Short mmCIF file of C-alpha atoms in Angstrom, two decimals:
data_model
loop_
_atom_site.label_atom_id
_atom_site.label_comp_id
_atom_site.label_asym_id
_atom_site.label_seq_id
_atom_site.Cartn_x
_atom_site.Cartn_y
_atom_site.Cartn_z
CA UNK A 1 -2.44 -35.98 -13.34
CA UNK A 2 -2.53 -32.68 -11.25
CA UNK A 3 -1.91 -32.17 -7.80
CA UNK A 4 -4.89 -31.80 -5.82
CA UNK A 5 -4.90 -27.72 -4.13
CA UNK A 6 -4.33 -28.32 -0.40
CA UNK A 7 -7.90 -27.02 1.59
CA UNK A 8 -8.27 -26.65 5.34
CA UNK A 9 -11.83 -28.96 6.78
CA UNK A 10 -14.58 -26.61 6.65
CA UNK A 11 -18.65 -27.08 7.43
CA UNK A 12 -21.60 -27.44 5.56
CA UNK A 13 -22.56 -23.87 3.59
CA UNK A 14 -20.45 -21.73 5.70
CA UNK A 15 -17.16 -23.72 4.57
CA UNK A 16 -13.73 -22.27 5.77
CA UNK A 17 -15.55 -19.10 7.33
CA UNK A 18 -13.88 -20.12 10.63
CA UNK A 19 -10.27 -20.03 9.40
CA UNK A 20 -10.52 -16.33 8.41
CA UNK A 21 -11.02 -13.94 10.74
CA UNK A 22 -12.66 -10.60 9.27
CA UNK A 23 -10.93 -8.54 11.60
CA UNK A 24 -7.50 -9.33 10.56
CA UNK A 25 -7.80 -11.30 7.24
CA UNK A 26 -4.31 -11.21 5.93
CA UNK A 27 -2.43 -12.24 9.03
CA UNK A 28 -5.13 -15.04 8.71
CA UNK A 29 -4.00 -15.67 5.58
CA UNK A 30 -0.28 -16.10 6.48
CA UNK A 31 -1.04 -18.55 9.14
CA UNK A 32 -2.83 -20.55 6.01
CA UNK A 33 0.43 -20.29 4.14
CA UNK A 34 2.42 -21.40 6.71
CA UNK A 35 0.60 -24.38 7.05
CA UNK A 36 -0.40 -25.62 3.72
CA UNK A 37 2.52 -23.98 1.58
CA UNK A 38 2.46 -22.48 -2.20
CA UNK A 39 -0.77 -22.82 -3.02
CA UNK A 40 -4.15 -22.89 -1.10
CA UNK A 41 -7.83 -22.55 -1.48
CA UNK A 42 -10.83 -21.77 0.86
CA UNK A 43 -14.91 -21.78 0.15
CA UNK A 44 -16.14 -19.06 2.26
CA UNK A 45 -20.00 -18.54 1.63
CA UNK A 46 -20.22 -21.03 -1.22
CA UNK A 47 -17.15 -19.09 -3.15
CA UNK A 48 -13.85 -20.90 -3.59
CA UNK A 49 -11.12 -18.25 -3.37
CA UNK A 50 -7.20 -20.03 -4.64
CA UNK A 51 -4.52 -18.29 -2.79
CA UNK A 52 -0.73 -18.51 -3.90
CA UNK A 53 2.71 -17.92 -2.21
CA UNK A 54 5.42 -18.94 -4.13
CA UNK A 55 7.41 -16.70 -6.70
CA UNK A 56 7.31 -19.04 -9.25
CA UNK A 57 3.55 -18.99 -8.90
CA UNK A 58 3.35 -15.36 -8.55
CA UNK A 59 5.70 -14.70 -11.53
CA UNK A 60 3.41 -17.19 -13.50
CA UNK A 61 -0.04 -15.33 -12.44
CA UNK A 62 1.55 -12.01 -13.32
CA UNK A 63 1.99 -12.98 -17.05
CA UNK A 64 -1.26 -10.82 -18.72
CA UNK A 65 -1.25 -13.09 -21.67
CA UNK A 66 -3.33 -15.54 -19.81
CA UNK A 67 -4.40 -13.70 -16.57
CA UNK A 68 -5.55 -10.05 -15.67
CA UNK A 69 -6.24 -7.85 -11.91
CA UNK A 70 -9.10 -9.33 -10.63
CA UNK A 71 -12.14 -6.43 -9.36
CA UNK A 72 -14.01 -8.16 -6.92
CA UNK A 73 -14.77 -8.71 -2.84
CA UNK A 74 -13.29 -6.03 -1.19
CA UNK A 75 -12.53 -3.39 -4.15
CA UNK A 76 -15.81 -4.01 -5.49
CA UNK A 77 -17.12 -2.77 -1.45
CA UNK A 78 -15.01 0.32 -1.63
CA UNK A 79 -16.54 1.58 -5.40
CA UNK A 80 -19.13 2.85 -2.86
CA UNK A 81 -16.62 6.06 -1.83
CA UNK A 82 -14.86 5.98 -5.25
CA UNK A 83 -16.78 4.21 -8.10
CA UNK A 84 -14.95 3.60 -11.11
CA UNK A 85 -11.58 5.06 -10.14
CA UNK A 86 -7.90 3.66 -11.07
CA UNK A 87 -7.95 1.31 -8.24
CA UNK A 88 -11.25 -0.17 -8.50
CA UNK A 89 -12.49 -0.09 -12.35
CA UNK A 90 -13.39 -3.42 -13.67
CA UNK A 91 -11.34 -5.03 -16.33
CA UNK A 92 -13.85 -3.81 -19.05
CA UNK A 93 -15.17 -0.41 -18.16
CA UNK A 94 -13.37 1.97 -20.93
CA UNK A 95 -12.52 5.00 -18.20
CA UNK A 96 -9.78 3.53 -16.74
CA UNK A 97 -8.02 3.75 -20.04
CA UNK A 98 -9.32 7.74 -19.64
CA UNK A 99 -8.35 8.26 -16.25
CA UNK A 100 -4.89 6.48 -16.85
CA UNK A 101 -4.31 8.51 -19.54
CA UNK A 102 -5.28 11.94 -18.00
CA UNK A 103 -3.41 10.99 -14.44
CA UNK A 104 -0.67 8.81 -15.40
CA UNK A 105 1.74 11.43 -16.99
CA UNK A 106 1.80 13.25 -13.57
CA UNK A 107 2.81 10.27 -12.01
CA UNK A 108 6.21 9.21 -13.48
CA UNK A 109 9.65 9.13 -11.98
CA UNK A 110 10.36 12.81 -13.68
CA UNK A 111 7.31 14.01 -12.85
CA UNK A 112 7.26 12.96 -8.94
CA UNK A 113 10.86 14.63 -8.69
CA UNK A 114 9.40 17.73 -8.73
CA UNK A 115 8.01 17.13 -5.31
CA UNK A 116 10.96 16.30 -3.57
CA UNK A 117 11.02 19.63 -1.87
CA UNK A 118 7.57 19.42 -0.14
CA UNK A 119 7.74 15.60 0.79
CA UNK A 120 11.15 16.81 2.72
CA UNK A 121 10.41 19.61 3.69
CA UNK A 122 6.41 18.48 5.82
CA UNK A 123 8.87 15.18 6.60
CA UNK A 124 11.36 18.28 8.46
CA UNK A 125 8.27 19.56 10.45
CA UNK A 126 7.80 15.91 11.60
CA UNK A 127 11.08 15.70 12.30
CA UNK A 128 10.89 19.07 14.23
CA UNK A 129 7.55 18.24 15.99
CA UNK A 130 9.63 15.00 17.56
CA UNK A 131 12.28 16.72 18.72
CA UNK A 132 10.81 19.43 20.83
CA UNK A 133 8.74 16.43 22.59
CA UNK A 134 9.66 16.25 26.17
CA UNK A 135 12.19 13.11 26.84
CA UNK A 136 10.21 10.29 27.84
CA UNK A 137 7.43 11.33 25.37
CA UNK A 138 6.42 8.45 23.19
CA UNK A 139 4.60 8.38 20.09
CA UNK A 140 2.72 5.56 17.53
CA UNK A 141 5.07 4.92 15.03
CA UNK A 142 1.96 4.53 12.26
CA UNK A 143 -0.22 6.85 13.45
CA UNK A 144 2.54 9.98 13.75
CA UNK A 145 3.29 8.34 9.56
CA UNK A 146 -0.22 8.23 8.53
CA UNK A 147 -0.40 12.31 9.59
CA UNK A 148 2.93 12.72 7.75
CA UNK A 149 1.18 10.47 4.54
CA UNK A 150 -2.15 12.31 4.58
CA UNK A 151 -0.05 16.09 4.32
CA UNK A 152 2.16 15.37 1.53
CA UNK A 153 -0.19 13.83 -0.80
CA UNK A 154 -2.86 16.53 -0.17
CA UNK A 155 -0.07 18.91 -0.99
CA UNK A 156 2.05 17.50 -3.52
CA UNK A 157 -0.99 16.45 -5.59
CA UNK A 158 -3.84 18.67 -4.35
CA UNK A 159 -1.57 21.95 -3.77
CA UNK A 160 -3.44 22.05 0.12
CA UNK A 161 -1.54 22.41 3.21
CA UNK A 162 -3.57 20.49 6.19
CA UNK A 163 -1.21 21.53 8.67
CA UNK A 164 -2.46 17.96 10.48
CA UNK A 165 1.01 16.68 11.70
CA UNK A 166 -0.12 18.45 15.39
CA UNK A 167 -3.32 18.70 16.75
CA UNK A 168 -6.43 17.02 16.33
CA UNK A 169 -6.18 14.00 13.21
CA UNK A 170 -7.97 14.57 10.44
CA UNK A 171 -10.81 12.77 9.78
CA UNK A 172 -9.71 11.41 6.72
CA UNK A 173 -7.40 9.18 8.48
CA UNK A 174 -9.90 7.84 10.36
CA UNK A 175 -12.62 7.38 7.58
CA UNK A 176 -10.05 5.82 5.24
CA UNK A 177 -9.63 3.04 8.05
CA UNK A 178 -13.49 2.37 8.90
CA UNK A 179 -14.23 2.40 4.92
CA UNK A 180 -11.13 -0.16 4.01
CA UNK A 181 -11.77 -2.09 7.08
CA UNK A 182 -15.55 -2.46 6.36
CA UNK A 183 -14.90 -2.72 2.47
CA UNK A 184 -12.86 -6.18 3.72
CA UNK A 185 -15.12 -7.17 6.23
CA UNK A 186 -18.80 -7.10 4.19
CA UNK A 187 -17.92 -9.80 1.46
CA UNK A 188 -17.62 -12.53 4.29
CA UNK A 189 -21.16 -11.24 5.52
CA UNK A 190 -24.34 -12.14 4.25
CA UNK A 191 -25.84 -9.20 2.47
CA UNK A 192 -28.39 -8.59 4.77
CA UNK A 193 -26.69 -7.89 7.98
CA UNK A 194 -24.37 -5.80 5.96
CA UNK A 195 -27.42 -3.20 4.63
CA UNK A 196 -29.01 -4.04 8.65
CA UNK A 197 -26.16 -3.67 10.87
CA UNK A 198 -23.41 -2.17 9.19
CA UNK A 199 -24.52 -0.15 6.02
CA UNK A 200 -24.99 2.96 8.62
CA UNK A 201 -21.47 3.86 9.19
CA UNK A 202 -19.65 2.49 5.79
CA UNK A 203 -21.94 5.16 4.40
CA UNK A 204 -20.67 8.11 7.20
CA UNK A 205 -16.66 6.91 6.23
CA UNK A 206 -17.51 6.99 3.07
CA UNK A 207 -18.79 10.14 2.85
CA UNK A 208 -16.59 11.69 5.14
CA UNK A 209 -13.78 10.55 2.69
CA UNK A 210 -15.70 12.27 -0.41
CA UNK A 211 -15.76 15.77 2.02
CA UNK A 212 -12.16 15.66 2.03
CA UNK A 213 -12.05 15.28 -1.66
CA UNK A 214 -14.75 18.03 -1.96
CA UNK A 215 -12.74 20.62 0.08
CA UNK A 216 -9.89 19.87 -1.97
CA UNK A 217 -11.67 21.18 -5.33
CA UNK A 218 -13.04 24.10 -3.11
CA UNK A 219 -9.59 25.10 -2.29
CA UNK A 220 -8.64 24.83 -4.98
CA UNK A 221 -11.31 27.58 -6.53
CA UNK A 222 -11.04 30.12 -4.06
CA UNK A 223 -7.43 30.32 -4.20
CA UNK A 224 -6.42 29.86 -7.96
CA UNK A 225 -2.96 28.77 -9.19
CA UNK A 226 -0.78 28.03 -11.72
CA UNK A 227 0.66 24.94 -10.44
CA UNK A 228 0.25 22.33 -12.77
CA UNK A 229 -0.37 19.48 -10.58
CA UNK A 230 -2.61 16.11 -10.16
CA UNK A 231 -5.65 18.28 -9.01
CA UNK A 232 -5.25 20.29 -12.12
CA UNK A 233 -5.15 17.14 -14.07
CA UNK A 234 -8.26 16.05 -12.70
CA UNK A 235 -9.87 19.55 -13.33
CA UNK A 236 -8.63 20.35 -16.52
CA UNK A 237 -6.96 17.31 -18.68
CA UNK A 238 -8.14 15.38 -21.59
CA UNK A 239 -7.72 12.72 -22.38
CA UNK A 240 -5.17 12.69 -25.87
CA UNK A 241 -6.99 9.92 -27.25
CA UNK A 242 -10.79 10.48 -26.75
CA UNK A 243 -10.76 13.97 -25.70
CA UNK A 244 -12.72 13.57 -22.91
CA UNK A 245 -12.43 14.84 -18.82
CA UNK A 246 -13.18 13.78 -15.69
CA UNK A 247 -16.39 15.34 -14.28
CA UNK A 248 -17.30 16.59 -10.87
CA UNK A 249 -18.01 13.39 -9.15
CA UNK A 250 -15.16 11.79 -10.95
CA UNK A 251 -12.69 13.80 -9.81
CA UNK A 252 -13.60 13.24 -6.31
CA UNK A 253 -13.44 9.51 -6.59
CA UNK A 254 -9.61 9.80 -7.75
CA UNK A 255 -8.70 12.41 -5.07
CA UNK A 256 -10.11 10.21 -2.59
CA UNK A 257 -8.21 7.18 -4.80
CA UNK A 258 -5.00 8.88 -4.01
CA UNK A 259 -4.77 8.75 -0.14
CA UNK A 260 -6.20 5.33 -0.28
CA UNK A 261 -3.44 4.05 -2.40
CA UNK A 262 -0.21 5.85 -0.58
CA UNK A 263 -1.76 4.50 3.14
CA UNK A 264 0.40 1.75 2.12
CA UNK A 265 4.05 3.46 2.52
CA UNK A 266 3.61 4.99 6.38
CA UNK A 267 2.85 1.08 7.07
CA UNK A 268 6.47 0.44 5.11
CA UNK A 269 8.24 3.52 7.04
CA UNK A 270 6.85 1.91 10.55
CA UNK A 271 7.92 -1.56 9.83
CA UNK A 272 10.96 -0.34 8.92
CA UNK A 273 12.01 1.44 12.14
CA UNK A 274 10.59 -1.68 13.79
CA UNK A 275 13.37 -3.99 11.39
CA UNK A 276 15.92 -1.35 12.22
CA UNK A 277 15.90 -1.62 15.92
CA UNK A 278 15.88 -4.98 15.83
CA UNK A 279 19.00 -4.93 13.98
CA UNK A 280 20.81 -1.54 15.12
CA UNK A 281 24.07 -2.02 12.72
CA UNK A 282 21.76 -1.83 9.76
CA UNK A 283 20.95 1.79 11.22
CA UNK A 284 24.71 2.37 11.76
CA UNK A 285 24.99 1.30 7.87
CA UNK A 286 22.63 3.48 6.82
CA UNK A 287 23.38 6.72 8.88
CA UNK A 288 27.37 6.44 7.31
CA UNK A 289 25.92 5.82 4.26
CA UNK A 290 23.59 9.08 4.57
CA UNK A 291 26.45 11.26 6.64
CA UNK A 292 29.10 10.43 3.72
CA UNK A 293 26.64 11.25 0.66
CA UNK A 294 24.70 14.21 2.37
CA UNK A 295 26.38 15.54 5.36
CA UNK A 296 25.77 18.66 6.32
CA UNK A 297 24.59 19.74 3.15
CA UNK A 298 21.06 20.14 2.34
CA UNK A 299 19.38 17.19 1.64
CA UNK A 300 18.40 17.14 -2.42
CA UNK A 301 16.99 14.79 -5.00
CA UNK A 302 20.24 14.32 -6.74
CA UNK A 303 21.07 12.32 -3.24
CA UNK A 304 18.49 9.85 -3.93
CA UNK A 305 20.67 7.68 -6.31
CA UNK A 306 23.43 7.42 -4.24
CA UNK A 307 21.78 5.54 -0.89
CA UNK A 308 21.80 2.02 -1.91
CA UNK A 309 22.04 0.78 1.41
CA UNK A 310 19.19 3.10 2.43
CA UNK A 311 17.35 1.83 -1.18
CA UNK A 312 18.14 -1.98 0.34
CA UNK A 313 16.41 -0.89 3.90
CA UNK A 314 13.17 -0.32 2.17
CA UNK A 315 13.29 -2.74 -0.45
CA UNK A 316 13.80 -5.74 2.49
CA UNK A 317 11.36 -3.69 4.54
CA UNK A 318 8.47 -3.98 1.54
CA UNK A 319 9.63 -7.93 1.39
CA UNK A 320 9.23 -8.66 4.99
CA UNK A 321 6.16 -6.58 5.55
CA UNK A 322 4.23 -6.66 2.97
CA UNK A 323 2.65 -3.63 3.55
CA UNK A 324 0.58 -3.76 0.34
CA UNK A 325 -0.49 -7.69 1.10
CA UNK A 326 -1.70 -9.00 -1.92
CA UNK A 327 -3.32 -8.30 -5.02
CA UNK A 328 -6.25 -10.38 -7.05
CA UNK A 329 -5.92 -12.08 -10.05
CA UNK A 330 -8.00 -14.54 -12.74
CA UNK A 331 -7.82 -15.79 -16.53
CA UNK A 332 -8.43 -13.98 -19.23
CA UNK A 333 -11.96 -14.06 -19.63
CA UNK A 334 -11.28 -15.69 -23.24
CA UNK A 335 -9.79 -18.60 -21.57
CA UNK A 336 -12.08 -21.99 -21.48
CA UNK A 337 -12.07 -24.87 -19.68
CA UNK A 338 -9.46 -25.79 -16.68
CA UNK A 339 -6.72 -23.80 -16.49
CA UNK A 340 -2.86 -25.19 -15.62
CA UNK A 341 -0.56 -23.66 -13.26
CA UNK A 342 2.72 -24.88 -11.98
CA UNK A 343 4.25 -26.76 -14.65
CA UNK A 344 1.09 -28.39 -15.13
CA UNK A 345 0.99 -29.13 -10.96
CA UNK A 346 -2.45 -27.71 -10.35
CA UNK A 347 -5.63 -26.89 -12.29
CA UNK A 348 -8.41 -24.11 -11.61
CA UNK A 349 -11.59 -23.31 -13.09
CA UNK A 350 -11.78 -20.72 -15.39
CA UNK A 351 -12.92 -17.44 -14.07
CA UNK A 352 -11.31 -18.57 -10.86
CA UNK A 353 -10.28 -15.66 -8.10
CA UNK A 354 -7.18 -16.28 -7.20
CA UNK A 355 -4.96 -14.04 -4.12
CA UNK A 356 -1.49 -13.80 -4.45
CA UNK A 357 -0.63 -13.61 -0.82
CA UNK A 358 2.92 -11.08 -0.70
CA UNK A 359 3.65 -12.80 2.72
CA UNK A 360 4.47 -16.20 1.38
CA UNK A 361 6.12 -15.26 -1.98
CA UNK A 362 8.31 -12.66 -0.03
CA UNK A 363 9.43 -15.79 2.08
CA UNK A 364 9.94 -18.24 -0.65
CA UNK A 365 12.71 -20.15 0.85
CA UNK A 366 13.67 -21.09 -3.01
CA UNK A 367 14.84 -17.39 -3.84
CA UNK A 368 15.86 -16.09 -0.01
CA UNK A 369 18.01 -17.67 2.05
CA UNK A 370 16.70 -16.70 5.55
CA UNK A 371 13.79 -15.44 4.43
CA UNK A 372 13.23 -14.43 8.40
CA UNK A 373 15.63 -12.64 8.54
CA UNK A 374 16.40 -8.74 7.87
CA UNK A 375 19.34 -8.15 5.59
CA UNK A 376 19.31 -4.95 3.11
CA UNK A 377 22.20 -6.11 1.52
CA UNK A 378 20.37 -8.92 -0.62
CA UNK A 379 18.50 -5.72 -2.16
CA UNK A 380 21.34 -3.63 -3.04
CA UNK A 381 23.49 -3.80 -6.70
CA UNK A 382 23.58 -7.51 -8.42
CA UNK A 383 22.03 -9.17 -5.62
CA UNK A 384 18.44 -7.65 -6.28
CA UNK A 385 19.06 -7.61 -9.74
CA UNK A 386 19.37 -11.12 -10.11
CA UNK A 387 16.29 -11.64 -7.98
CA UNK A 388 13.24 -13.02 -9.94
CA UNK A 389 10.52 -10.57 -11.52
CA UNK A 390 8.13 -12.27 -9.30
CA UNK A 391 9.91 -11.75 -6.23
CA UNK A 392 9.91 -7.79 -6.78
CA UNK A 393 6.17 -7.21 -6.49
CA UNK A 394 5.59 -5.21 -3.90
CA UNK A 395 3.15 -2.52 -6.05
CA UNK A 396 1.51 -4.88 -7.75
CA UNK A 397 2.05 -5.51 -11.65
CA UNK A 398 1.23 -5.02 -15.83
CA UNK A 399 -1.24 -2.91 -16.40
CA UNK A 400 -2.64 -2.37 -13.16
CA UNK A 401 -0.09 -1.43 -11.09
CA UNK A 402 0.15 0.83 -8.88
CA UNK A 403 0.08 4.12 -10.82
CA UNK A 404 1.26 5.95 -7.44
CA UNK A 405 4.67 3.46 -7.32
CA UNK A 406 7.23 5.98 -7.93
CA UNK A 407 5.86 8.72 -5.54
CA UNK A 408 5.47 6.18 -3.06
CA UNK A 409 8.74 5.08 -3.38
CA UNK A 410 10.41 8.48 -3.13
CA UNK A 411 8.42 9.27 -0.17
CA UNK A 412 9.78 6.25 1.59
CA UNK A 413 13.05 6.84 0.63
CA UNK A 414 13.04 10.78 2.15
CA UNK A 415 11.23 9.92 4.78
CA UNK A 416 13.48 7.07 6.10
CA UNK A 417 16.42 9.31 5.67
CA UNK A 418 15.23 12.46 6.88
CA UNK A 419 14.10 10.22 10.15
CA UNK A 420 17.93 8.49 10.73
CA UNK A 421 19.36 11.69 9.69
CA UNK A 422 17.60 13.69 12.34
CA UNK A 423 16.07 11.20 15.25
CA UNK A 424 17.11 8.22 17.31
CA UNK A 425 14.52 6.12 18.48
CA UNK A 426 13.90 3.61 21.45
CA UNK A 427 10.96 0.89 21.72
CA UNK A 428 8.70 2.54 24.20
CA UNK A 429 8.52 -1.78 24.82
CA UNK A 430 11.87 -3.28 24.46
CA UNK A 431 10.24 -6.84 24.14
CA UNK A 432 7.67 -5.83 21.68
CA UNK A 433 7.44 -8.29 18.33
CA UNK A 434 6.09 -7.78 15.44
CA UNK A 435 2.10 -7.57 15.03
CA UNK A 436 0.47 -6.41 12.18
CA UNK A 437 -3.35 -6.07 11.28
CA UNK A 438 -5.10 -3.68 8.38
CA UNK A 439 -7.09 -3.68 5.35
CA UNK A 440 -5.61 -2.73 1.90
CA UNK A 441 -2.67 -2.61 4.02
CA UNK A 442 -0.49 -4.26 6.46
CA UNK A 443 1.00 -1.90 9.52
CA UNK A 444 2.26 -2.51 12.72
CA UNK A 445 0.12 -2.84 15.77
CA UNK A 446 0.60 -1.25 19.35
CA UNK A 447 4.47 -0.82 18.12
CA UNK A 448 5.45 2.87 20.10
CA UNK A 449 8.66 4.66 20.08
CA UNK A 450 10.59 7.51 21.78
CA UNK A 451 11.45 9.54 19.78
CA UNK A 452 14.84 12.64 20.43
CA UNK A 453 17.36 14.53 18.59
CA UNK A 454 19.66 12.04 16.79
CA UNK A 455 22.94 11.79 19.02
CA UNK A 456 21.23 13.49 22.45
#
């Protein structure tokens, strides 16, 4: 006998539309796992949605023997500004497997290394910008990160310099967060006020995001290069197997892919100065950790492996944020009849959505102790080895995930050092808490900082 899966009261044919708000669906979401626990489910316009927040769940949906990434609600809204593109394809449309091929082998640990320079380097001109800020200056924490994001991607993997950490913010920024929002927003709508009310400006975003892409290839032609990077990929790759490229429109759906996908890490980089001045010795850690390795030396990518504690500050940081929130999963289309989860504990349909909801599984009181509670240490050396596969999924997993994870992960790594290596920083509201909202991410909300020379 299975254990019936816990469901808030809902009404007739809207069902649980009340207990998520559109405008901040995830935090919903964690206020649903807080009160009904591992496992959940909803019916929100006559579709029943099973969300999970346990490890042992999570580690158990993550096994692609029986269950696969899930296209649907949201990502399928968003193939309006990129199609068929690594983050959106379904399960069964052959490009992926062309696009992966193509894009994928500029993407690897080795590979990514070779843009250490100009993530440190644009993270220095932040750095430099803050500085020279009069003293009781203040800044958004996100916003000044989602500048710094936005520059290094379009020139690390687009060979473009925006020069858009001062001035006016580029419109891409902006787009990217009216298309995602909207993208999360239509799927709880009925279809006609979406095309009435709505369809207006998810089209503008959307093709604002596309122009971005567009002047990228443009750039690209008028000032010819032999850099071998992502845009060239995109241009001028083949796939090994099939032999064939990307065309035009193609390549604009995975160059506006890109910036999509790495919105995720300024989110991690905010949170994480938020975590650190809550807990101000983890900053002293880190800065004698960072002052003993690098010093006054220049600041290089053979460094990298030799800031655990600084490699335990983001880890815990992805774990209590969960700046990437979730990720979709269902059977294996070859599965019939009920499927069994949990030891045999619960049953879904086949063909069943189900949301793994980062938030819980990241506070699975089985694997943390104090799951509350900041403490880099539990991700440094044997202690985050021994953690469970599904408590490490913070960029998704198998097949499907995240193709960006090790550029993302180097660019939170420089960036958090280059920022306690060079600036001190003081809540602009000393009693601020955490508050998060977003879309295909999770950031921190009205959370402003001074920002000075570290030590002044």
């Amino acid at each position: 006998m299975t254990t019936p899966i816990p469901q808030p009261p809902g009404v007739p044919l809207l069902g649980n539309i009340s207990d998520v708000d559109p405008s901040n669906t995830w935090v919903s979401l964690q206020k649903l796992w807080e009160k009904y626990g591992e496992i959940f489910k909803i019916t929100v316009l006559g579709q029943q949605i099973v969300f999970v927040g346990s490890v042992a769940l999570c580690e158990e949906l993550c096994d692609e023997k029986r269950f696969r990434k899930y296209v649907g609600g949201p990502i399928v809204e968003i193939r309006n500004a990129v199609h068929a593109s690594l983050f959106t394809a379904f399960a069964d449309e052959p490009i992926w497997d062309v696009h992966h091929r193509i894009l994928a082998p500029l993407l690897t640990p080795t590979t990514v290394a070779n843009h250490f320079l100009q993530i440190r380097d644009c993270a220095a001109e932040l750095t430099t910008k803050w500085r020279d800020l009069p003293g009781d200056a203040s800044v958004s924490a996100v916003g000044e990160l989602n500048r710094l994001d936005l520059e290094t991607t379009t020139l690390c993997f687009y060979g473009r310099k925006l020069n858009n950490l001062t001035g006016a913010e580029h419109p891409m920024i902006k787009a990217m967060d009216g298309a995602t929002g909207e993208a999360m927003k239509r799927p709880t709508r009925p279809k006609l006020v979406n095309w009435l009310l709505h369809r207006s400006k998810f089209q503008r975003d959307c093709k604002t995001m596309r122009q971005y892409a567009a002047e990228c290839v443009e750039y690209r032609k008028a000032h010819p290069t032999d850099r071998k990077d992502m845009l060239h990929a995109m241009l001028n790759g083949k796939d090994p197997e099939t032999g064939k490229s990307l065309n035009e429109q193609q390549v604009i759906d995975e160059i506006v892919t890109m910036p999509i996908g790495s919105s995720t890490a300024p989110c991690v980089i905010a949170s994480a100065i938020y975590y650190l001045l809550q807990n101000p010795s983890c900053i002293a850690k880190a800065r004698d950790e960072i002052d003993s390795i690098i010093g006054e030396d220049d600041f290089t990518h053979a460094h990298l492996d030799h800031l655990p504690y600084c490699a335990g500050i983001v880890r815990e940081t992805l774990r209590l944020s969960a700046a990437a929130p979730g990720f979709n999963i269902e059977p294996l289309p070859e599965i019939k009849g009920p499927v069994v989860i949990g030891g045999g504990k619960y049953q879904v349909p086949a063909k069943q959505t189900m949301i793994i909801v980062l938030h819980g599984v990241n506070r699975d009181s089985a694997v943390f102790e104090e799951p509350e509670a900041f403490k880099p240490e539990r991700m440094v050396g044997d202690a985050f080895e021994k953690l469970p596969a599904g408590a490490k999924k913070w960029f998704g997993n198998g097949k499907r995930v995240c193709v960006g994870r090790h550029y993302a992960w180097m660019w939170n790594m420089i960036t958090l050092v280059m920022l306690l290596k060079n600036v001190d920083f003081e809540m602009v509201d000393p009693g601020y808490r955490l508050r998060q909202d977003g879309w295909f991410n999770l950031r921190p909300v009205g959370f402003d900082v001074k920002v000075r020379a570290r030590g002044m």
